[in-house]
Amino acid sequence: MAAGEGDDSATTGSTLGYALLSLLTRGPATGYQLTQQVKAPLGHFWTARHSQIYPELARLSAAGWVDSVEQAGPGPRAKKTYAVTPSGLAALRAWLVIPPTAQPRSEITLKAYAATSADPAAMAALYTDLAERSTRLLAEFAQDAERMRAAGQDDPGHPRFGNYAVLMMGIESQRAVHRWACWLAACLRTGRPAAYGEPAGD
Amino acid sequence: MAAGEGDDSATTGSTLGYALLSLLTRGPATGYQLTQQVKAPLGHFWTARHSQIYPELARLSAAGWVDSVEQAGPGPRAKKTYAVTPSGLAALRAWLVIPPTAQPRSEITLKAYAATSADPAAMAALYTDLAERSTRLLAEFAQDAERMRAAGQDDPGHPRFGNYAVLMMGIESQRAVHRWACWLAACLRTGRPAAYGEPAGD
DNA sequence: GAATCCATGTAAAGTGTTACATGATTGG
DNA sequence: CCAATCATGTAACACTTTACATGGATTC
């Protein structure tokens, strides 16, 4: 430990840092490009704004987990293209196999918890809308999945297999949301216990 | 607007505030009791620590959305039992019918995005563990659901119908996680695209 | 010439976790 | 007597969102 620079294996990263490293394993990118790439398919399960991404890239760079090269940018500042370093990849690999503990947060489920306090018709409309939204998303995701399978991305050996895996989770989640929202809307509309799995006029 | 106190309908609450109001619609409770109650079934989709709950109760009280009565507590401070006020209930009802926009966050899905960067056997073990965990949770949730149905909580007219609705979402979510984790573990174990819906020796 | 995209950053405010701090009561 | 439960709070830190700030290049 001579100068406190370079690959210090004692450094700990944030989840956002590992998310950015994951994105950079697809290839070098600028902060701006990462901001776009985090939108899909990762955005269904993880989001970050540019205001969070730029400082985090600086931290990753200070930790020696990414390298950057500067080019003349369009604006007043230089454009920086980042790439993962070997120590960054090692850190990512170590983080990946740690079982996650974070609990999910779902505002729509929280609202269901208090469903009986609100107007039943308005709440039923909320969950009917949600069911429609999930139908749209499922159609969209199914198309994406078809395209990925055609490109061989459903093979675990493909470098972008992770994109396919995340999309599959999106499909499973939206199927779950759709079934639940249909059931809940039916309950609230009729005012009586509804059976599960019946689309009921959707 | 005379004194700046009482029910000021312009006040805006945080999601946590509405979560606490939702819990209090089940009946008056202390901050400590709310801390316990937020664990299940709501805890599968929303959590909060006591350090967040106590200050939020103070804010709700200042907004006139809850009332509190003090009793002699066991410790150095008085024990406060909170109850929702009519203006608090009105605020909750208004919030409930606003369509939520917050995106869910899932660390386990984020890790899947970078699955190909890690050791396949270690990653397969991670998702096999996840599948086992979801199996355990599903058995637990099924029992809870059975108990609730026996108590008539599956009726939208029951005051605790929301507990049942949240539990149903828990069941749907865990089913989705189970199918996905089994598929992903099979992919990583065999190194080849796996078919969906086959439990594959679980 | 107006809008959008590319591209980078900072500041302030809000939300959430971990740790600190106190003390009575109950059961083993 | 030790541990857990009941019961309430604060402080410091980490994470996230919203808003502020700049300015070139491209397209309508």
Short mmCIF file of C-alpha atoms (C1' of nucleotides) in Angstrom, two decimals:
data_model
loop_
_atom_site.label_atom_id
_atom_site.label_comp_id
_atom_site.label_asym_id
_atom_site.label_seq_id
_atom_site.Cartn_x
_atom_site.Cartn_y
_atom_site.Cartn_z
CA MET A 1 0.00 0.00 0.00
CA ALA A 2 2.32 2.67 -1.24
CA ALA A 3 0.40 5.70 -2.45
CA GLY A 4 -3.29 4.91 -1.79
CA GLU A 5 -4.05 4.77 -5.50
CA GLY A 6 -4.82 2.01 -7.98
CA ASP A 7 -6.48 -1.35 -7.27
CA ASP A 8 -7.14 -1.44 -3.55
CA SER A 9 -9.15 -4.63 -3.00
CA ALA A 10 -10.51 -3.36 0.34
CA THR A 11 -12.72 -0.79 -1.42
CA THR A 12 -16.46 -1.39 -1.15
CA GLY A 13 -18.87 -0.28 -3.82
CA SER A 14 -22.49 0.77 -3.85
CA THR A 15 -25.20 -1.15 -5.69
CA LEU A 16 -25.31 1.65 -8.23
CA GLY A 17 -21.58 1.24 -8.81
CA TYR A 18 -22.02 -2.46 -9.56
CA ALA A 19 -24.96 -1.70 -11.84
CA LEU A 20 -22.72 0.65 -13.85
CA LEU A 21 -19.94 -1.94 -13.98
CA SER A 22 -22.52 -4.46 -15.27
CA LEU A 23 -23.51 -2.05 -18.03
CA LEU A 24 -19.88 -1.39 -18.91
CA THR A 25 -19.21 -5.14 -19.37
CA ARG A 26 -21.27 -4.70 -22.59
CA GLY A 27 -18.60 -2.32 -23.82
CA PRO A 28 -17.14 1.14 -23.12
CA ALA A 29 -19.65 3.97 -22.77
CA THR A 30 -20.01 7.61 -21.72
CA GLY A 31 -22.08 8.71 -18.72
CA TYR A 32 -24.71 9.90 -21.14
CA GLN A 33 -24.87 6.54 -22.90
CA LEU A 34 -25.15 4.73 -19.55
CA THR A 35 -28.05 7.03 -18.66
CA GLN A 36 -29.82 5.86 -21.83
CA GLN A 37 -28.86 2.20 -21.42
CA VAL A 38 -30.16 1.99 -17.85
CA LYS A 39 -33.66 2.61 -19.21
CA ALA A 40 -34.23 -0.80 -20.86
CA PRO A 41 -34.36 -3.63 -20.08
CA LEU A 42 -32.67 -2.89 -16.75
CA GLY A 43 -34.99 0.05 -16.09
CA HIS A 44 -37.86 -2.31 -15.31
CA PHE A 45 -35.97 -3.31 -12.15
CA TRP A 46 -33.34 -0.62 -11.62
CA THR A 47 -33.18 3.06 -12.47
CA ALA A 48 -30.70 5.92 -12.02
CA ARG A 49 -30.58 9.53 -13.23
CA HIS A 50 -27.59 11.17 -14.82
CA SER A 51 -27.11 13.26 -11.67
CA GLN A 52 -26.42 10.04 -9.79
CA ILE A 53 -24.42 8.36 -12.56
CA TYR A 54 -21.76 11.06 -13.14
CA PRO A 55 -20.56 11.28 -9.51
CA GLU A 56 -20.60 7.47 -9.22
CA LEU A 57 -18.41 7.13 -12.33
CA ALA A 58 -15.95 9.51 -10.67
CA ARG A 59 -15.91 7.28 -7.56
CA LEU A 60 -15.43 4.12 -9.65
CA SER A 61 -12.58 5.85 -11.44
CA ALA A 62 -10.97 6.87 -8.13
CA ALA A 63 -11.23 3.25 -6.95
CA GLY A 64 -9.49 2.09 -10.11
CA TRP A 65 -12.50 0.01 -11.19
CA VAL A 66 -12.98 1.94 -14.45
CA ASP A 67 -10.67 3.80 -16.83
CA SER A 68 -11.65 6.76 -18.94
CA VAL A 69 -10.39 8.41 -22.09
CA GLU A 70 -11.30 11.99 -22.91
CA GLN A 71 -12.35 13.30 -26.30
CA ALA A 72 -13.44 16.80 -27.27
CA GLY A 73 -17.15 16.92 -26.41
CA PRO A 74 -19.94 18.93 -27.99
CA GLY A 75 -20.48 21.05 -24.89
CA PRO A 76 -18.12 23.08 -22.66
CA ARG A 77 -16.63 19.92 -21.05
CA ALA A 78 -14.67 16.98 -22.43
CA LYS A 79 -16.57 13.80 -23.26
CA LYS A 80 -15.31 10.81 -21.24
CA THR A 81 -15.62 7.22 -22.38
CA TYR A 82 -15.37 4.71 -19.54
CA ALA A 83 -14.28 1.06 -19.60
CA VAL A 84 -14.07 -1.59 -16.86
CA THR A 85 -10.58 -2.43 -15.57
CA PRO A 86 -9.51 -5.96 -14.51
CA SER A 87 -9.88 -4.98 -10.82
CA GLY A 88 -13.35 -3.58 -11.57
CA LEU A 89 -14.37 -6.86 -13.17
CA ALA A 90 -12.99 -8.78 -10.17
CA ALA A 91 -15.01 -6.58 -7.81
CA LEU A 92 -18.16 -7.14 -9.89
CA ARG A 93 -17.61 -10.91 -9.93
CA ALA A 94 -17.22 -10.94 -6.15
CA TRP A 95 -20.39 -8.90 -5.62
CA LEU A 96 -22.52 -11.00 -7.98
CA VAL A 97 -22.35 -14.18 -5.89
CA ILE A 98 -23.39 -12.48 -2.62
CA PRO A 99 -27.06 -13.31 -1.91
CA PRO A 100 -29.05 -10.04 -1.96
CA THR A 101 -31.13 -9.11 1.06
CA ALA A 102 -32.93 -5.91 -0.01
CA GLN A 103 -36.72 -6.11 0.22
CA PRO A 104 -38.72 -4.94 -2.79
CA ARG A 105 -40.95 -1.89 -2.52
CA SER A 106 -44.25 -1.70 -4.37
CA GLU A 107 -46.45 1.34 -4.03
CA ILE A 108 -49.35 -0.28 -5.87
CA THR A 109 -49.39 -3.14 -3.36
CA LEU A 110 -49.25 -0.65 -0.51
CA LYS A 111 -52.34 1.04 -1.92
CA ALA A 112 -54.10 -2.33 -2.07
CA TYR A 113 -53.43 -2.68 1.65
CA ALA A 114 -55.74 0.28 2.26
CA ALA A 115 -58.13 -0.50 -0.61
CA THR A 116 -61.21 -0.66 1.63
CA SER A 117 -60.67 2.93 2.79
CA ALA A 118 -61.22 4.36 -0.69
CA ASP A 119 -64.12 4.53 -3.10
CA PRO A 120 -64.46 0.97 -4.52
CA ALA A 121 -65.24 2.13 -8.08
CA ALA A 122 -62.20 4.45 -8.19
CA MET A 123 -59.93 1.75 -6.79
CA ALA A 124 -61.33 -0.83 -9.23
CA ALA A 125 -60.51 1.59 -12.07
CA LEU A 126 -56.95 1.92 -10.76
CA TYR A 127 -56.39 -1.83 -10.91
CA THR A 128 -58.18 -2.18 -14.24
CA ASP A 129 -55.77 0.41 -15.66
CA LEU A 130 -52.87 -1.51 -14.15
CA ALA A 131 -54.09 -4.72 -15.79
CA GLU A 132 -54.30 -2.96 -19.15
CA ARG A 133 -50.84 -1.53 -18.73
CA SER A 134 -49.44 -4.99 -17.98
CA THR A 135 -51.17 -6.36 -21.10
CA ARG A 136 -49.45 -3.70 -23.22
CA LEU A 137 -46.09 -4.34 -21.58
CA LEU A 138 -46.42 -8.10 -22.03
CA ALA A 139 -47.05 -7.68 -25.77
CA GLU A 140 -44.01 -5.41 -26.02
CA PHE A 141 -41.79 -7.73 -23.97
CA ALA A 142 -42.89 -10.78 -25.98
CA GLN A 143 -41.73 -9.06 -29.17
CA ASP A 144 -38.40 -8.12 -27.58
CA ALA A 145 -37.94 -11.72 -26.38
CA GLU A 146 -38.65 -13.07 -29.86
CA ARG A 147 -36.07 -10.74 -31.35
CA MET A 148 -33.49 -11.75 -28.73
CA ARG A 149 -34.10 -15.47 -29.27
CA ALA A 150 -33.62 -14.94 -33.02
CA ALA A 151 -30.25 -13.35 -32.19
CA GLY A 152 -29.28 -16.26 -29.93
CA GLN A 153 -29.39 -14.16 -26.74
CA ASP A 154 -31.29 -16.93 -24.91
CA ASP A 155 -28.02 -18.88 -24.83
CA PRO A 156 -26.14 -18.45 -21.51
CA GLY A 157 -22.96 -18.27 -23.56
CA HIS A 158 -24.12 -15.12 -25.37
CA PRO A 159 -22.50 -11.95 -23.92
CA ARG A 160 -25.92 -10.29 -23.67
CA PHE A 161 -27.71 -13.26 -22.08
CA GLY A 162 -28.25 -11.02 -19.04
CA ASN A 163 -30.52 -8.74 -21.09
CA TYR A 164 -32.66 -11.77 -21.93
CA ALA A 165 -32.72 -12.95 -18.30
CA VAL A 166 -33.91 -9.52 -17.10
CA LEU A 167 -36.57 -9.43 -19.82
CA MET A 168 -37.80 -12.88 -18.73
CA MET A 169 -38.21 -11.53 -15.19
CA GLY A 170 -40.13 -8.61 -16.65
CA ILE A 171 -42.50 -11.01 -18.39
CA GLU A 172 -42.99 -13.13 -15.24
CA SER A 173 -43.58 -10.01 -13.12
CA GLN A 174 -46.10 -8.50 -15.50
CA ARG A 175 -47.95 -11.80 -15.75
CA ALA A 176 -48.16 -11.83 -11.93
CA VAL A 177 -49.31 -8.21 -11.82
CA HIS A 178 -51.89 -8.85 -14.51
CA ARG A 179 -53.49 -11.83 -12.75
CA TRP A 180 -53.48 -10.02 -9.40
CA ALA A 181 -54.85 -6.73 -10.76
CA CYS A 182 -57.66 -8.51 -12.64
CA TRP A 183 -58.64 -10.43 -9.51
CA LEU A 184 -58.49 -7.32 -7.30
CA ALA A 185 -60.49 -5.21 -9.77
CA ALA A 186 -63.14 -7.93 -9.92
CA CYS A 187 -63.32 -8.06 -6.10
CA LEU A 188 -63.73 -4.30 -5.78
CA ARG A 189 -66.20 -4.03 -8.68
CA THR A 190 -68.53 -6.78 -7.45
CA GLY A 191 -67.98 -6.24 -3.74
CA ARG A 192 -67.69 -10.00 -3.28
CA PRO A 193 -64.77 -12.48 -3.16
CA ALA A 194 -63.66 -13.23 -6.73
CA ALA A 195 -62.16 -16.46 -7.99
CA TYR A 196 -58.54 -16.37 -9.08
CA GLY A 197 -57.48 -16.81 -12.70
CA GLU A 198 -60.75 -15.70 -14.31
CA PRO A 199 -60.09 -12.71 -16.61
CA ALA A 200 -63.74 -11.65 -16.03
CA GLY A 201 -64.54 -9.59 -19.12
CA ASP A 202 -61.08 -8.21 -19.91
CA MET B 1 -55.70 30.61 7.44
CA ALA B 2 -55.64 32.00 10.93
CA ALA B 3 -53.09 30.16 13.07
CA GLY B 4 -51.43 27.66 10.74
CA GLU B 5 -52.72 24.76 12.82
CA GLY B 6 -55.31 22.02 12.40
CA ASP B 7 -56.58 20.49 9.16
CA ASP B 8 -54.80 22.33 6.38
CA SER B 9 -55.85 20.49 3.22
CA ALA B 10 -52.87 21.88 1.25
CA THR B 11 -50.44 19.65 3.20
CA THR B 12 -48.72 16.94 1.17
CA GLY B 13 -47.61 13.69 2.70
CA SER B 14 -44.85 11.21 2.02
CA THR B 15 -45.48 7.62 0.98
CA LEU B 16 -44.38 6.53 4.43
CA GLY B 17 -46.99 8.81 5.97
CA TYR B 18 -49.75 7.21 3.92
CA ALA B 19 -48.44 3.74 4.80
CA LEU B 20 -48.76 4.62 8.49
CA LEU B 21 -52.26 6.04 7.98
CA SER B 22 -53.18 2.77 6.23
CA LEU B 23 -51.95 0.79 9.22
CA LEU B 24 -53.83 3.06 11.62
CA THR B 25 -57.12 2.45 9.77
CA ARG B 26 -56.91 -1.04 11.38
CA GLY B 27 -57.15 0.68 14.76
CA PRO B 28 -55.14 2.96 17.09
CA ALA B 29 -51.53 1.94 17.71
CA THR B 30 -48.27 3.14 19.22
CA GLY B 31 -45.14 3.76 17.16
CA TYR B 32 -43.75 0.54 18.53
CA GLN B 33 -46.81 -1.44 17.44
CA LEU B 34 -46.66 0.10 13.96
CA THR B 35 -43.03 -0.98 13.76
CA GLN B 36 -44.16 -4.58 14.42
CA GLN B 37 -47.20 -4.39 12.15
CA VAL B 38 -45.23 -3.12 9.17
CA LYS B 39 -43.36 -6.46 9.12
CA ALA B 40 -46.18 -8.67 7.79
CA PRO B 41 -47.89 -8.88 5.41
CA LEU B 42 -46.98 -5.35 4.32
CA GLY B 43 -43.27 -6.00 4.89
CA HIS B 44 -43.11 -8.12 1.75
CA PHE B 45 -43.64 -4.92 -0.25
CA TRP B 46 -42.93 -2.08 2.15
CA THR B 47 -40.66 -1.70 5.16
CA ALA B 48 -39.77 1.03 7.64
CA ARG B 49 -37.66 1.14 10.80
CA HIS B 50 -38.73 2.72 14.05
CA SER B 51 -36.22 5.54 13.49
CA GLN B 52 -38.23 6.52 10.43
CA ILE B 53 -41.66 5.89 11.94
CA TYR B 54 -41.37 8.08 15.07
CA PRO B 55 -40.46 11.32 13.27
CA GLU B 56 -43.11 10.63 10.62
CA LEU B 57 -45.80 10.20 13.30
CA ALA B 58 -44.76 13.59 14.67
CA ARG B 59 -45.18 15.11 11.19
CA LEU B 60 -48.59 13.46 10.73
CA SER B 61 -49.60 14.80 14.11
CA ALA B 62 -48.44 18.31 13.20
CA ALA B 63 -50.49 18.10 9.99
CA GLY B 64 -53.56 17.11 11.99
CA TRP B 65 -53.83 13.75 10.24
CA VAL B 66 -53.45 11.75 13.46
CA ASP B 67 -54.32 12.34 17.10
CA SER B 68 -52.42 10.91 20.04
CA VAL B 69 -53.17 10.20 23.68
CA GLU B 70 -50.34 9.79 26.17
CA GLN B 71 -50.15 7.14 28.86
CA ALA B 72 -47.37 6.46 31.36
CA GLY B 73 -44.88 4.33 29.43
CA PRO B 74 -42.45 1.71 30.70
CA GLY B 75 -39.40 3.78 29.81
CA PRO B 76 -38.34 7.37 30.51
CA ARG B 77 -40.87 8.80 28.01
CA ALA B 78 -44.65 8.69 27.76
CA LYS B 79 -46.25 6.06 25.56
CA LYS B 80 -48.33 7.62 22.77
CA THR B 81 -51.24 5.88 21.09
CA TYR B 82 -52.10 7.31 17.69
CA ALA B 83 -55.41 7.30 15.79
CA VAL B 84 -56.39 8.63 12.36
CA THR B 85 -58.42 11.85 12.30
CA PRO B 86 -61.17 12.55 9.74
CA SER B 87 -58.80 14.84 7.79
CA GLY B 88 -56.15 12.10 7.85
CA LEU B 89 -58.63 9.61 6.41
CA ALA B 90 -59.62 12.14 3.73
CA ALA B 91 -55.95 12.61 2.80
CA LEU B 92 -55.45 8.85 2.61
CA ARG B 93 -58.52 8.41 0.42
CA ALA B 94 -57.28 11.12 -1.96
CA TRP B 95 -53.82 9.55 -2.21
CA LEU B 96 -55.12 6.01 -2.81
CA VAL B 97 -56.73 6.79 -6.16
CA ILE B 98 -53.63 8.47 -7.66
CA PRO B 99 -51.93 6.02 -10.05
CA PRO B 100 -48.46 5.23 -8.69
CA THR B 101 -45.44 5.85 -10.90
CA ALA B 102 -42.51 4.52 -8.83
CA GLN B 103 -40.51 1.77 -10.53
CA PRO B 104 -39.71 -1.34 -8.53
CA ARG B 105 -36.11 -2.16 -7.64
CA SER B 106 -34.84 -5.72 -7.60
CA GLU B 107 -31.23 -6.44 -6.75
CA ILE B 108 -31.54 -10.12 -7.70
CA THR B 109 -32.66 -9.14 -11.21
CA LEU B 110 -29.80 -6.66 -11.45
CA LYS B 111 -27.38 -9.48 -10.65
CA ALA B 112 -28.96 -11.59 -13.39
CA TYR B 113 -28.15 -8.79 -15.83
CA ALA B 114 -24.45 -9.45 -15.24
CA ALA B 115 -24.81 -13.21 -14.78
CA THR B 116 -22.36 -14.08 -17.56
CA SER B 117 -19.56 -12.15 -15.83
CA ALA B 118 -19.54 -14.49 -12.82
CA ASP B 119 -18.74 -18.15 -12.25
CA PRO B 120 -21.73 -20.08 -13.70
CA ALA B 121 -21.82 -22.69 -10.90
CA ALA B 122 -21.83 -20.02 -8.17
CA MET B 123 -24.54 -18.03 -9.95
CA ALA B 124 -26.63 -21.19 -10.49
CA ALA B 125 -26.39 -21.88 -6.75
CA LEU B 126 -27.60 -18.34 -6.03
CA TYR B 127 -30.74 -18.85 -8.10
CA THR B 128 -31.30 -22.38 -6.81
CA ASP B 129 -31.28 -20.93 -3.27
CA LEU B 130 -33.71 -18.26 -4.38
CA ALA B 131 -36.04 -20.91 -5.82
CA GLU B 132 -35.92 -22.84 -2.54
CA ARG B 133 -36.62 -19.68 -0.57
CA SER B 134 -39.65 -18.91 -2.73
CA THR B 135 -40.92 -22.48 -2.21
CA ARG B 136 -40.74 -22.01 1.56
CA LEU B 137 -42.43 -18.61 1.38
CA LEU B 138 -45.19 -19.97 -0.87
CA ALA B 139 -45.99 -22.74 1.64
CA GLU B 140 -46.10 -20.15 4.43
CA PHE B 141 -48.23 -17.71 2.44
CA ALA B 142 -50.66 -20.49 1.40
CA GLN B 143 -51.28 -21.29 5.07
CA ASP B 144 -51.82 -17.61 5.91
CA ALA B 145 -54.26 -17.29 2.99
CA GLU B 146 -56.19 -20.34 4.14
CA ARG B 147 -56.51 -18.87 7.63
CA MET B 148 -57.66 -15.51 6.24
CA ARG B 149 -60.28 -17.11 3.98
CA ALA B 150 -61.61 -19.05 6.99
CA ALA B 151 -61.97 -15.68 8.76
CA GLY B 152 -63.78 -14.16 5.78
CA GLN B 153 -60.95 -11.74 4.96
CA ASP B 154 -61.22 -12.57 1.24
CA ASP B 155 -64.43 -10.53 1.19
CA PRO B 156 -63.85 -6.93 -0.02
CA GLY B 157 -66.29 -5.86 2.70
CA HIS B 158 -64.05 -7.18 5.47
CA PRO B 159 -62.05 -4.38 7.17
CA ARG B 160 -58.83 -6.38 6.75
CA PHE B 161 -59.39 -7.31 3.11
CA GLY B 162 -56.26 -5.28 2.30
CA ASN B 163 -54.13 -7.76 4.26
CA TYR B 164 -55.50 -10.54 2.04
CA ALA B 165 -54.91 -8.53 -1.15
CA VAL B 166 -51.26 -7.90 -0.20
CA LEU B 167 -50.78 -11.57 0.63
CA MET B 168 -52.21 -12.53 -2.77
CA MET B 169 -49.63 -10.28 -4.41
CA GLY B 170 -46.98 -12.01 -2.32
CA ILE B 171 -48.12 -15.38 -3.63
CA GLU B 172 -48.16 -14.19 -7.25
CA SER B 173 -44.72 -12.58 -6.90
CA GLN B 174 -43.14 -15.63 -5.34
CA ARG B 175 -44.64 -17.87 -8.00
CA ALA B 176 -43.08 -15.60 -10.63
CA VAL B 177 -39.72 -15.58 -8.83
CA HIS B 178 -39.81 -19.36 -8.45
CA ARG B 179 -40.43 -20.06 -12.14
CA TRP B 180 -37.80 -17.52 -13.21
CA ALA B 181 -35.15 -18.67 -10.74
CA CYS B 182 -35.64 -22.35 -11.72
CA TRP B 183 -35.30 -21.46 -15.39
CA LEU B 184 -32.23 -19.27 -14.84
CA ALA B 185 -30.51 -21.85 -12.62
CA ALA B 186 -31.12 -24.51 -15.30
CA CYS B 187 -29.64 -22.22 -17.98
CA LEU B 188 -26.51 -21.50 -15.95
CA ARG B 189 -26.06 -25.12 -14.82
CA THR B 190 -26.32 -26.64 -18.29
CA GLY B 191 -24.80 -23.73 -20.20
CA ARG B 192 -27.55 -24.04 -22.80
CA PRO B 193 -30.96 -22.35 -23.32
CA ALA B 194 -33.50 -24.00 -21.00
CA ALA B 195 -37.20 -24.42 -21.63
CA TYR B 196 -39.55 -22.43 -19.44
CA GLY B 197 -41.87 -24.05 -16.89
CA GLU B 198 -39.90 -27.25 -16.32
CA PRO B 199 -39.02 -27.55 -12.60
CA ALA B 200 -35.97 -29.67 -13.63
CA GLY B 201 -35.36 -31.78 -10.55
CA ASP B 202 -36.57 -29.40 -7.82
"C1'" DG C 1 -34.94 30.25 -35.15
"C1'" DA C 2 -36.89 26.73 -32.19
"C1'" DA C 3 -36.69 22.20 -30.52
"C1'" DT C 4 -34.25 18.15 -29.68
"C1'" DC C 5 -30.23 15.60 -28.96
"C1'" DC C 6 -25.56 15.12 -27.17
"C1'" DA C 7 -22.82 15.77 -23.15
"C1'" DT C 8 -21.32 17.07 -18.50
"C1'" DG C 9 -21.58 18.54 -14.11
"C1'" DT C 10 -23.38 20.68 -9.11
"C1'" DA C 11 -26.76 21.89 -5.27
"C1'" DA C 12 -30.53 21.22 -2.45
"C1'" DA C 13 -33.97 18.59 -0.62
"C1'" DG C 14 -36.12 14.35 0.45
"C1'" DT C 15 -35.96 9.36 1.80
"C1'" DG C 16 -33.98 5.45 4.16
"C1'" DT C 17 -30.43 2.79 7.13
"C1'" DT C 18 -27.33 2.21 10.86
"C1'" DA C 19 -25.90 3.44 15.10
"C1'" DC C 20 -26.41 5.85 19.52
"C1'" DA C 21 -29.08 6.52 23.79
"C1'" DT C 22 -32.37 5.61 27.75
"C1'" DG C 23 -35.00 2.86 30.94
"C1'" DA C 24 -39.04 -0.14 32.97
"C1'" DT C 25 -41.09 -4.81 33.04
"C1'" DT C 26 -41.24 -9.75 32.55
"C1'" DG C 27 -39.52 -14.47 32.35
"C1'" DG C 28 -35.85 -17.87 32.70
"C1'" DC D 1 -28.72 -11.55 37.14
"C1'" DC D 2 -29.31 -11.86 32.23
"C1'" DA D 3 -31.98 -11.56 28.16
"C1'" DA D 4 -35.85 -10.23 25.75
"C1'" DT D 5 -39.69 -7.28 25.16
"C1'" DC D 6 -41.90 -2.81 25.50
"C1'" DA D 7 -41.29 1.94 24.42
"C1'" DT D 8 -39.37 6.34 22.56
"C1'" DG D 9 -36.41 9.22 20.59
"C1'" DT D 10 -31.87 11.53 17.97
"C1'" DA D 11 -27.60 11.76 14.92
"C1'" DA D 12 -24.85 10.60 11.21
"C1'" DC D 13 -24.54 8.73 7.05
"C1'" DA D 14 -25.95 6.85 2.51
"C1'" DC D 15 -28.90 6.92 -1.35
"C1'" DT D 16 -32.26 9.10 -4.65
"C1'" DT D 17 -34.83 12.81 -6.85
"C1'" DT D 18 -35.51 17.36 -8.49
"C1'" DA D 19 -33.78 21.40 -9.95
"C1'" DC D 20 -30.06 24.46 -11.55
"C1'" DA D 21 -26.44 25.36 -15.03
"C1'" DT D 22 -23.81 25.23 -19.53
"C1'" DG D 23 -23.27 24.89 -24.46
"C1'" DG D 24 -22.36 22.67 -29.23
"C1'" DA D 25 -24.55 20.02 -33.14
"C1'" DT D 26 -28.48 18.57 -35.69
"C1'" DT D 27 -33.09 18.63 -37.50
"C1'" DC D 28 -37.62 20.80 -38.61
#
